[in-house]
Amino acid sequence: MAVHEPLAQNETMTELEQKSEREQVEGLTMIVFSGDLDKVLAAFIIANGAAAMDMPVTMFFTFWGLNALRRSEPVKVKKGLIEAMFGWMMPRGADKLTLSKMNMAGLGTAMMKQVMAKKNVYSLPKLIQSAQQLGVRLVACSMSMDVMGIAPQELIDGVEIGGVATFLDSADRSRSTLSI
Amino acid sequence: MAVHEPLAQNETMTELEQKSEREQVEGLTMIVFSGDLDKVLAAFIIANGAAAMDMPVTMFFTFWGLNALRRSEPVKVKKGLIEAMFGWMMPRGADKLTLSKMNMAGLGTAMMKQVMAKKNVYSLPKLIQSAQQLGVRLVACSMSMDVMGIAPQELIDGVEIGGVATFLDSADRSRSTLSI
Amino acid sequence: MAVHEPLAQNETMTELEQKSEREQVEGLTMIVFSGDLDKVLAAFIIANGAAAMDMPVTMFFTFWGLNALRRSEPVKVKKGLIEAMFGWMMPRGADKLTLSKMNMAGLGTAMMKQVMAKKNVYSLPKLIQSAQQLGVRLVACSMSMDVMGIAPQELIDGVEIGGVATFLDSADRSRSTLSI
């Protein structure tokens, strides 16, 4: 009996701990797969809103989504031919992204940016900055970086690098998961 | 003691209320970002299915997704030049949406509609009507409406207008969240 | 009393069962709507990662996503004209999918496959095989199969066929739901 009572206590504590862990399921995890301006804008508008409502937010950038996190200034990195081509062909940074529809050789994108400024909606670079200030966690997918030949120093400051397990762990603790 | 007992009771009630609130996490919240016929069809087929299974469903329409909620008949609204251009270039209503792939200048879309009719799948306008009858909540994103220059009277009846907070609040009470 | 006691016991058991059922909310359900190589790759990389972390994973393939599950060898099936045209125009199987961006008449897709092989990332057919071995449940949407005229024997082995209710039931038991 003397042996079992502490065990029983331990079990109760474990149950409580489990319960409290279960209650920590909250907030939002997003996969940002797309590098289209409209989709990345939507992702950051949601992220800023959620962070302002005190929800923990994690954004996981993979494939074309990585382009939103690239520095706008060129960074010297030694690359193979295919990686260099990918890097050269893909938009470098949030300010270079274009609309998924009605881009019209850049005219539609310029119109969208102009109307957003007129309506006092933050530009994408400002939304990213604001998200970082509000504590939104930005994670760049390590496998995508490897495949696309993007080096850590080519990304903006404050970006974490993580793998699929990082995403899954975050998704599993979040109330909502979105793929943009 | 006389002071604390009611307090303790209140606390217990609050706990119960919290528990019951936590158990109310159910149903489905969808972001409809796309205005492609195939994607909007998928969203409404899921919404109708979930509503038929008595799940609460909220659909939040943003960016190109708003086009699915536009009235098919033109509505006189005074607009700036860019807003007028957006309104003129984007498809007006559910019946005007086209496929994301194999549209082939409308031929693929017409083929898809024909084969759906042959297989007794509801058309998109019918799926929207059915969703509304089953109690699916349709919310149009106020910020997107502002940016794209779409006025409330240009949307079909029964559509609520809400912001990111409306979406996040709904997502936080839903078991599943999807972005289409 | 003798009548009620067993009833009360039953109720308690039901409550426990409900509780245990509620705690079984775990793992991941994905809608694979897209047939783009990059998106299907992302879906299967996530699925393999989750399955390796012992999460139950269900993937529900609808619309263009079905193409990832088609057998690469042609299968004789009697079809109507439109179904035959859809079947002929859509990519037949995981090895035929192309990138959503920078496909460049197949050059970009070939480059992506080459760089993935160099970086030791599994090809899509291998990722599918691995997912199946790890117990990932692959479900083909029956309504999409009907509309697109894809017969069960045209799909790879080990694929379940199910409707929207199958997806919703799985989503409702999952911690995270993604639409790719």
Coordinates of C-alpha atoms in Angstrom, one line a residue, chain C residues 33-124:
Chain C
F33 CA -7.2 18.7 -54.8
S34 CA -4.2 19.7 -56.9
G35 CA -2.5 17.5 -59.5
D36 CA 0.6 19.7 -59.6
L37 CA 3.8 17.8 -58.9
D38 CA 5.1 20.4 -56.4
K39 CA 1.8 20.4 -54.4
V40 CA 1.4 16.6 -54.4
L41 CA 5.1 16.2 -53.4
A42 CA 4.5 18.6 -50.4
A43 CA 1.4 16.5 -49.4
F44 CA 3.3 13.2 -49.5
I45 CA 6.4 14.6 -47.7
I46 CA 4.1 15.8 -44.9
A47 CA 2.2 12.5 -44.9
N48 CA 5.4 10.4 -44.7
G49 CA 6.7 12.6 -41.9
A50 CA 3.5 12.4 -39.9
A51 CA 3.2 8.6 -40.4
A52 CA 6.8 8.2 -39.2
M53 CA 5.8 10.2 -36.1
D54 CA 3.0 7.6 -35.5
M55 CA 0.2 10.0 -36.4
P56 CA -2.7 8.5 -38.2
V57 CA -2.9 10.1 -41.7
T58 CA -5.7 10.1 -44.2
M59 CA -5.3 11.6 -47.7
F60 CA -8.5 12.3 -49.7
F61 CA -7.8 12.8 -53.4
T62 CA -10.3 14.8 -55.4
F63 CA -10.5 16.5 -58.8
W64 CA -7.0 16.9 -60.3
G65 CA -5.5 15.2 -57.3
L66 CA -6.9 11.9 -58.5
N67 CA -4.3 11.9 -61.3
A68 CA -1.6 11.2 -58.8
L69 CA -3.2 7.9 -58.1
R70 CA -3.7 6.8 -61.7
R71 CA -1.8 3.7 -62.9
S72 CA 0.8 4.7 -65.4
E73 CA -0.1 1.8 -67.8
P74 CA -3.3 2.3 -69.8
V75 CA -6.3 0.3 -68.6
K76 CA -9.1 -0.7 -71.0
V77 CA -12.4 1.0 -69.7
K78 CA -15.4 1.7 -71.8
K79 CA -16.1 5.5 -71.5
G80 CA -18.3 8.2 -72.9
L81 CA -16.7 10.8 -75.2
I82 CA -16.2 13.5 -72.5
E83 CA -14.8 11.1 -69.9
A84 CA -12.4 9.7 -72.5
M85 CA -11.3 13.2 -73.4
F86 CA -10.7 14.1 -69.7
G87 CA -8.8 10.8 -69.2
W88 CA -6.7 11.5 -72.3
M89 CA -5.9 15.1 -71.4
M90 CA -5.0 14.6 -67.8
P91 CA -1.7 13.2 -66.6
R92 CA -1.7 9.5 -66.1
G93 CA 0.0 8.8 -62.8
A94 CA 2.4 10.3 -60.3
D95 CA 5.3 10.2 -62.7
K96 CA 3.5 12.4 -65.3
L97 CA 2.6 15.3 -63.0
T98 CA 4.3 18.7 -63.7
L99 CA 5.1 21.8 -61.6
S100 CA 2.5 24.5 -61.0
K101 CA 5.2 27.1 -61.8
M102 CA 8.2 27.2 -64.0
N103 CA 7.2 24.0 -65.8
M104 CA 8.7 25.5 -69.0
A105 CA 7.3 22.8 -71.3
G106 CA 8.7 20.1 -69.0
L107 CA 12.2 21.6 -68.5
G108 CA 11.5 23.0 -65.0
T109 CA 9.9 19.7 -63.9
A110 CA 12.8 17.7 -65.2
M111 CA 15.2 20.1 -63.4
M112 CA 13.2 19.7 -60.1
K113 CA 13.3 15.9 -60.4
Q114 CA 17.0 15.9 -61.1
V115 CA 17.8 18.2 -58.2
M116 CA 15.6 16.2 -55.8
A117 CA 17.4 13.0 -56.8
K118 CA 20.7 14.7 -56.2
K119 CA 19.6 15.8 -52.7
N120 CA 18.3 12.3 -51.9
V121 CA 14.7 13.3 -51.7
Y122 CA 12.4 10.5 -52.7
S123 CA 10.6 10.8 -56.1
L124 CA 6.8 11.0 -56.0

